[in-house]
XYZ file of C-alpha atoms in Angstrom:
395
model
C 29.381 18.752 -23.869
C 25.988 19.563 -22.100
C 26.137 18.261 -18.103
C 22.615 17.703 -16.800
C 22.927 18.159 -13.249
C 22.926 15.498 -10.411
C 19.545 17.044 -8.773
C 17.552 17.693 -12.054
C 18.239 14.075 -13.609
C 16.255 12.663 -11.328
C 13.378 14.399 -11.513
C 13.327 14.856 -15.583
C 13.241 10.509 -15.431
C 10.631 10.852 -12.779
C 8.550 13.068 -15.164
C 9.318 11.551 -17.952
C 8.272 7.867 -16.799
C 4.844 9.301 -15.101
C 4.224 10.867 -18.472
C 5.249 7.532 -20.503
C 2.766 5.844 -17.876
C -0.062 7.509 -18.577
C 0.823 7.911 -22.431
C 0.249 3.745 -21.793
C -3.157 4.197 -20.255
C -4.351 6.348 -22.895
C -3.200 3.707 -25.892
C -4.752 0.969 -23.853
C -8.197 2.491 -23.315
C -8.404 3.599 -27.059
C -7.417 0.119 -28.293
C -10.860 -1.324 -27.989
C -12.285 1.595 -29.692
C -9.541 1.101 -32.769
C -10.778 -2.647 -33.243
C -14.483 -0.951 -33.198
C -13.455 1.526 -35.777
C -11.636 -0.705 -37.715
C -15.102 -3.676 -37.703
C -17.145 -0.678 -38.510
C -15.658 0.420 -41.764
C -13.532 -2.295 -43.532
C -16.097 -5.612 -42.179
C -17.863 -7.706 -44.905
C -21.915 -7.122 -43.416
C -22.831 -10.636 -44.932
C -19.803 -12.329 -42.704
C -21.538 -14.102 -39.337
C -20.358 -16.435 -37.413
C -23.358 -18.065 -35.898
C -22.461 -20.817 -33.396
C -24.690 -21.838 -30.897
C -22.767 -24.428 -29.448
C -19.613 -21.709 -28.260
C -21.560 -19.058 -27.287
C -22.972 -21.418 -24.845
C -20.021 -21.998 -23.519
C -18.776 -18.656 -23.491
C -21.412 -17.557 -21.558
C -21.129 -20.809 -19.346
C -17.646 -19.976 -18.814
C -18.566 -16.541 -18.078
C -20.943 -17.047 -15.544
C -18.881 -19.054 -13.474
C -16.345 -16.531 -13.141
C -18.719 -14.020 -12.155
C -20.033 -15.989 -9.842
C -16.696 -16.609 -8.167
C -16.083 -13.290 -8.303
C -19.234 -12.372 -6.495
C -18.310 -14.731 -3.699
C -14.402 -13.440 -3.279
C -15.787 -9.893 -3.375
C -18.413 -10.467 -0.474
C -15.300 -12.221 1.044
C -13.502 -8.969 0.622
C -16.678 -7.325 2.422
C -17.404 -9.434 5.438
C -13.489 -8.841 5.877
C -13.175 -5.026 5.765
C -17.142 -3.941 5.861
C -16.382 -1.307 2.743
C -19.749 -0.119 1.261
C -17.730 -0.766 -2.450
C -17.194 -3.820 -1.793
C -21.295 -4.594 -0.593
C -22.173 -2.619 -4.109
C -19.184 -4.815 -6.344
C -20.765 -7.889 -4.876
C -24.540 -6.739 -5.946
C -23.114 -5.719 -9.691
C -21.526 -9.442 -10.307
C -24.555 -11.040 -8.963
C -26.685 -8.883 -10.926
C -24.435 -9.922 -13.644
C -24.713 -13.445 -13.236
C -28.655 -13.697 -12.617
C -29.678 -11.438 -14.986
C -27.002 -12.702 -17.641
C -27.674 -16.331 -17.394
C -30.800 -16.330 -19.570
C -28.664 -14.540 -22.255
C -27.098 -18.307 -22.628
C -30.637 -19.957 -21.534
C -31.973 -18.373 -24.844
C -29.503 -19.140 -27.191
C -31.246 -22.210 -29.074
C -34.201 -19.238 -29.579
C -31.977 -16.305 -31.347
C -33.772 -17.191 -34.414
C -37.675 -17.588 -33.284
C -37.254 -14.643 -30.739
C -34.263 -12.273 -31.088
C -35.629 -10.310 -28.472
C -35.720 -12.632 -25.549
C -32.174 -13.771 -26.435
C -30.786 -10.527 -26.951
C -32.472 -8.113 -24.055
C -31.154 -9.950 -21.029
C -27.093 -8.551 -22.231
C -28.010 -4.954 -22.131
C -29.897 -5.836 -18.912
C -27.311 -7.017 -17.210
C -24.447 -4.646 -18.542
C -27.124 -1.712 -17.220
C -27.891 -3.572 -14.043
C -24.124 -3.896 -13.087
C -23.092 -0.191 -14.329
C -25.505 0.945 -11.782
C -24.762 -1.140 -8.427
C -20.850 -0.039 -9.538
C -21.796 3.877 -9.723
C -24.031 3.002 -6.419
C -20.626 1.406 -5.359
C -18.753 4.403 -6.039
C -21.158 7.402 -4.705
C -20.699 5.195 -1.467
C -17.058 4.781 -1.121
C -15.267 6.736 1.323
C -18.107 6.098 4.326
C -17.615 4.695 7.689
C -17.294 0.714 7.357
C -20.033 -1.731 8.180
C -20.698 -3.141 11.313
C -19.624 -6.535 11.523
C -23.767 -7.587 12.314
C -24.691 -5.691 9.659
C -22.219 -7.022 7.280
C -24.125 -10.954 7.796
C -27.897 -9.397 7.534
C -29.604 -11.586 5.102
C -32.150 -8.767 4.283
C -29.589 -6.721 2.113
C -28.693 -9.455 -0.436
C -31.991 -11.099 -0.642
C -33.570 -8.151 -1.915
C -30.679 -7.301 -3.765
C -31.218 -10.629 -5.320
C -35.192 -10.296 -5.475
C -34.838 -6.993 -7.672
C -32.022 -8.901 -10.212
C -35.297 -11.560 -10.585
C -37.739 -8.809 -11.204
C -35.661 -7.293 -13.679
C -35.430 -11.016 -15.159
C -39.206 -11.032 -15.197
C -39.609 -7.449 -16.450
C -37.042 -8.328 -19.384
C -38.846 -11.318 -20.314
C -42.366 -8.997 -20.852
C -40.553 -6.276 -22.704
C -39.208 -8.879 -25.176
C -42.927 -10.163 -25.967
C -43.972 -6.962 -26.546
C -43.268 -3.990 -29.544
C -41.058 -2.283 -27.116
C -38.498 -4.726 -27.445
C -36.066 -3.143 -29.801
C -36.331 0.560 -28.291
C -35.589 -1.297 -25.186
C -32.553 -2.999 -26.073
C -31.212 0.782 -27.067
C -32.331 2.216 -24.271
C -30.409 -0.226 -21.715
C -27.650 -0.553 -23.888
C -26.475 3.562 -23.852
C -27.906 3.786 -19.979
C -25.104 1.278 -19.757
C -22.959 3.003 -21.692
C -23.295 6.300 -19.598
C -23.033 5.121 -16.185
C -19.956 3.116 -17.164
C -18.139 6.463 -18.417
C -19.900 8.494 -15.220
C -18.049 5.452 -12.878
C -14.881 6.357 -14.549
C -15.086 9.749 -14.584
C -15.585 9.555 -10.831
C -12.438 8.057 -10.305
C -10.285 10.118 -12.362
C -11.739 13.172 -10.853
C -11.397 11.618 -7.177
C -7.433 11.050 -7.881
C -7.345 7.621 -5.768
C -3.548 6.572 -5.472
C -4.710 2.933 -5.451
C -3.320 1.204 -8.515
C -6.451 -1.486 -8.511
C -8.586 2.178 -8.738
C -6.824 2.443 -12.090
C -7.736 -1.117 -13.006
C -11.353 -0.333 -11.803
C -11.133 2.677 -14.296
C -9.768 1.147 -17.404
C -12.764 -1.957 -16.814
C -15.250 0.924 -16.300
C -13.779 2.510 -19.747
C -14.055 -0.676 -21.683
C -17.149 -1.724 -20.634
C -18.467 1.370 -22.003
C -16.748 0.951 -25.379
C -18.424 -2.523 -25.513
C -21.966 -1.383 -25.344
C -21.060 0.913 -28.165
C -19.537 -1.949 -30.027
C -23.389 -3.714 -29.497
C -24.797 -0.507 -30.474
C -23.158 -0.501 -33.991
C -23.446 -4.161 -34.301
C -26.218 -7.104 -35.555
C -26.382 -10.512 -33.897
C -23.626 -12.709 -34.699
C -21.657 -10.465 -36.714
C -17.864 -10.056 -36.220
C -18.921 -6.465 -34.293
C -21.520 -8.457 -32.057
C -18.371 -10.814 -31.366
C -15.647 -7.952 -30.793
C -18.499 -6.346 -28.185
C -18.271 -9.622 -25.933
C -14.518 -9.584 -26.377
C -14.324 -6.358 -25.018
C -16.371 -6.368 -22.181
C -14.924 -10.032 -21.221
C -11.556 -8.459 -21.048
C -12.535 -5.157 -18.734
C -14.656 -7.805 -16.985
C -11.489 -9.992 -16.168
C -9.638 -6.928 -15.491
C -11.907 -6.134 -12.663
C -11.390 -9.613 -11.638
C -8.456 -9.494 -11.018
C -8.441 -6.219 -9.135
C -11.158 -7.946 -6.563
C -8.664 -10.925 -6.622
C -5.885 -8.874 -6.083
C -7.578 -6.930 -2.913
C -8.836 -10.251 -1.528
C -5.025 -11.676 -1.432
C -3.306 -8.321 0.134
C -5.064 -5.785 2.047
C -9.011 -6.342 1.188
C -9.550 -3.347 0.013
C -9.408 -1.331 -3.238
C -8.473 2.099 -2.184
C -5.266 0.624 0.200
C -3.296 -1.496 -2.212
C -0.013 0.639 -3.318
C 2.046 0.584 -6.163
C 5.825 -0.787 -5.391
C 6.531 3.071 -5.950
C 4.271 4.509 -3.575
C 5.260 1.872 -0.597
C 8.927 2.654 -1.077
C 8.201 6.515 -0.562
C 5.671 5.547 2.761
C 9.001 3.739 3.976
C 11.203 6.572 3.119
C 8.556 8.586 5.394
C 8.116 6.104 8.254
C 11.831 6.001 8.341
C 12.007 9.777 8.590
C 9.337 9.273 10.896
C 11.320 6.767 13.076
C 14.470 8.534 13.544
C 12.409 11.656 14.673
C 11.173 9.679 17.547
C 14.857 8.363 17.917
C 16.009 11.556 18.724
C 12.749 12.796 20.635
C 13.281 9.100 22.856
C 17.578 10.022 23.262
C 16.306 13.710 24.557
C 13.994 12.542 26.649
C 16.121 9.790 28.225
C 18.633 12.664 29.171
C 15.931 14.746 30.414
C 15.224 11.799 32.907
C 19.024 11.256 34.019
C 19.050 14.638 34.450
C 15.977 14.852 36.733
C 17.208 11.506 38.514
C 20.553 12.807 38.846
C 19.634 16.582 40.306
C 17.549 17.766 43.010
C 14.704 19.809 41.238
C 14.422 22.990 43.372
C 17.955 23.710 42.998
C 19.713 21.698 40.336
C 22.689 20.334 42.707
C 23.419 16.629 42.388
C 21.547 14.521 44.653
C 22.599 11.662 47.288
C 21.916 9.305 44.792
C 24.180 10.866 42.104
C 26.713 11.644 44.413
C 26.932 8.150 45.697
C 27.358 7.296 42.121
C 29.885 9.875 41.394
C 31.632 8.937 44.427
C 31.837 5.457 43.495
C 33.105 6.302 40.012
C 36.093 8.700 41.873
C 37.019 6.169 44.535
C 37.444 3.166 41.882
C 39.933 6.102 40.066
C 41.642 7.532 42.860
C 43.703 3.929 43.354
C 46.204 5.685 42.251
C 48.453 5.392 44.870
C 48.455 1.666 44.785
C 49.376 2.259 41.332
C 52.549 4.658 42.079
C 53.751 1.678 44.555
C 53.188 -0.657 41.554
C 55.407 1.615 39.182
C 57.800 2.057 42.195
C 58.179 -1.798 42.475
C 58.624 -2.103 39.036
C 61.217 0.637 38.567
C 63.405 -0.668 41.744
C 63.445 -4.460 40.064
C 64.197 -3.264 36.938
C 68.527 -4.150 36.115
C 70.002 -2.291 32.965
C 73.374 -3.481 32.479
C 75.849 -1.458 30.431
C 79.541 -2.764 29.537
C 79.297 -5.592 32.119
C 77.867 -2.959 34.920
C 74.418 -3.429 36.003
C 72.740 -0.449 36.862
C 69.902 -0.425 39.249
C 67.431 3.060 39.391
C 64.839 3.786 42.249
C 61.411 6.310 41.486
C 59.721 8.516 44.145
C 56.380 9.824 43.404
C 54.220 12.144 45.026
C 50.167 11.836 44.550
C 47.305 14.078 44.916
C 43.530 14.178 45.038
C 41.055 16.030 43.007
C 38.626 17.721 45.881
C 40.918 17.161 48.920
C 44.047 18.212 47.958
C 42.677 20.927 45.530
C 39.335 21.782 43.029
C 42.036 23.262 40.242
C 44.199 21.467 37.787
C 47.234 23.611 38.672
C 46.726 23.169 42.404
C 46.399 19.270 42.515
C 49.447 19.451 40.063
C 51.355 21.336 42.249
C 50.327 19.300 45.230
C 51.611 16.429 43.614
C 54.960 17.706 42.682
C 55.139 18.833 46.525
C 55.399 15.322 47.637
C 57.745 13.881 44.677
C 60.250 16.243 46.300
C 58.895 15.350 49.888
C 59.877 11.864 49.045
C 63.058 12.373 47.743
C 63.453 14.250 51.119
C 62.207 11.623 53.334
C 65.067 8.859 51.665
C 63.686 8.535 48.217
C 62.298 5.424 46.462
C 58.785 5.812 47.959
C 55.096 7.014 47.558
C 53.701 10.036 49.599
C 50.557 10.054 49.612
C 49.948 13.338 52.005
């Protein structure tokens, strides 16, 4: 039977579950393209579902979120002054300004396709570029916190979403319209794929970076879904599917950084924060043992005079202390004494009665070796014995 060893298990289930991971990303980012391939070959062309009514509140619905979202993100920004977060605050208001007349227009899909239709690709474009603008500026130094409330920065942020509002409405009353719609539609297309590109390349252990990156991915498969599509087919409806779900997906990374760190590019996976504890723990018991040294080290120094490395008054008062509450033992021979004289054994109705005589010594005065104090000792046992017995000699 094969044995897979105790240190190789590990890793193999390690590998094996990164590789099952990102096996997951890659079905998940190809399952928007799947729908599109599957629209784009088996749909009935004469199918539409044409409903003002819904689409109106889709886009109602919409808006509002994007809108909230806009207003947690700049939360996010006034908190931790990232330039990504200034730039993911632009691309939902862009989205919202700019998108808004996308729903205004609905009652006039039929009389003018154009004006209805332009402001979508306008605003997928618009936001694709403040989030690439986002992303060429992550990584610098944050704001300042004055610079963070300056008014200037998000009025003309939201003076240029206006003008593209106004420049939208002129290209849909004129024969550029269609071209137009193209045009915005694959710019939006590219700098969604360019965003994510970015972030694979840049390797960002941040697991809202990942969410960032499958949004980015499926907002690029929706404006090929509008590409290939008509209004109100099912295609035109699987497009806004799409990019609604990579838009919520984004949501709720900005959500996500708002309720934790406020930031996109700190927020750990429960993997990654159990190896920074495993670090910081390695960490701590380094300067554990650093602190214990140390602390000797000072003993030492407050212990020893530094020139020469004898024991100073202060230790030797210490010491002394330490030796004097030991050498009681004298008063401890006359307790042993005492007890051995009052002791009675009594054997076949005879009590017997037994006397000790003990000698002690001191380390330092009576000797510096083991032997010598020993012997010193065992000098007076017998110099007690001599003197009458049952007593202590001290000296």
């Amino acid at each position: 039977m094969a044995v897979v060893s105790q240190t190789e298990s590990p890793l193999f289930i390690r590998t094996l579950a990164k590789g099952y991971t990102v096996l997951l990303l890659v079905l998940i980012c190809l399952l928007p393209s799947t729908a599109i391939a599957y629209i784009y070959f088996f749909q009935d062309p004469s199918l539409r579902f044409e409903q003002h009514g819904f689409h109106e509140i889709a886009i109602g619905v919409s808006l509002l979120q994007s809108a909230f979202i806009a207003y947690v993100t700049w939360r996010c920004y006034l908190h931790v002054g990232e330039s990504l977060f200034r730039w993911l605050t632009f691309s939902f208001l862009a989205f919202t300004v700019i998108y808004c007349l996308h729903g205004v227009f609905t009652r006039l899909s039929q009389d003018n396709l154009m004006l209805f239709i332009l402001y979508g690709p306008a605003a997928r474009a618009t936001m694709a570029a403040c989030l690439l603008a986002g992303l060429f500026a992550q990584g610098q130094h944050a704001h300042l916190v004055v610079q963070r409330y300056q008014r200037r920065y998000w009025l003309a942020g939201l003076s240029a979403f206006a003008a593209i509002d106004v420049l939208v409405f002129i290209l849909a009353s004129s024969s550029w319209g269609p071209m137009s719609r193209w045009a915005m539609e694959v710019t939006a297309m590219c700098l969604t794929l360019i965003c994510a590109l970015i972030i694979v390349m840049r390797r960002t252990r941040s697991p809202l970076m990942t969410i960032f990156a499958l949004s980015l991915l499926f907002f690029a498969q929706s404006s090929l879904a509008f590409l290939l599509s008509s209004v109100w087919n099912h295609m035109w409806w699987l497009a806004h599917g799409i990019f609604a779900t990579g838009f919520m997906a984004l949501s709720y990374g900005v959500i996500q950084a708002f309720l934790t760190t406020g930031s996109f590019t700190t927020v750990f996976s429960q993997a990654e924060l159990m190896e920074q504890i495993k670090m910081e723990k390695v960490r701590a018991e380094d300067a554990l043992v650093k602190l214990q040294r140390a602390h000797e080290e000072l003993e030492t120094l407050a212990a020893t005079d530094i020139l020469t490395g004898a024991a100073n008054r202060r230790e030797f008062e210490a010491r002394a202390a330490k030796e004097i509450a030991r050498e009681g033992a004298a008063a401890m021979a006359e307790r042993l004494r005492q007890q051995v004289e009052s002791e009675v054994v009594t054997i076949a109705a005879t009590q017997l009665r037994f006397t000790a005589s003990l000698g002690v010594a001191q380390y330092g005065i009576d000797g510096d070796r083991y032997e010598t104090v020993i012997s010193m000792a065992d000098n007076r046992m017998y110099q007690a014995k001599r003197q009458g017995r049952n007593q202590v000699v001290v000296q």
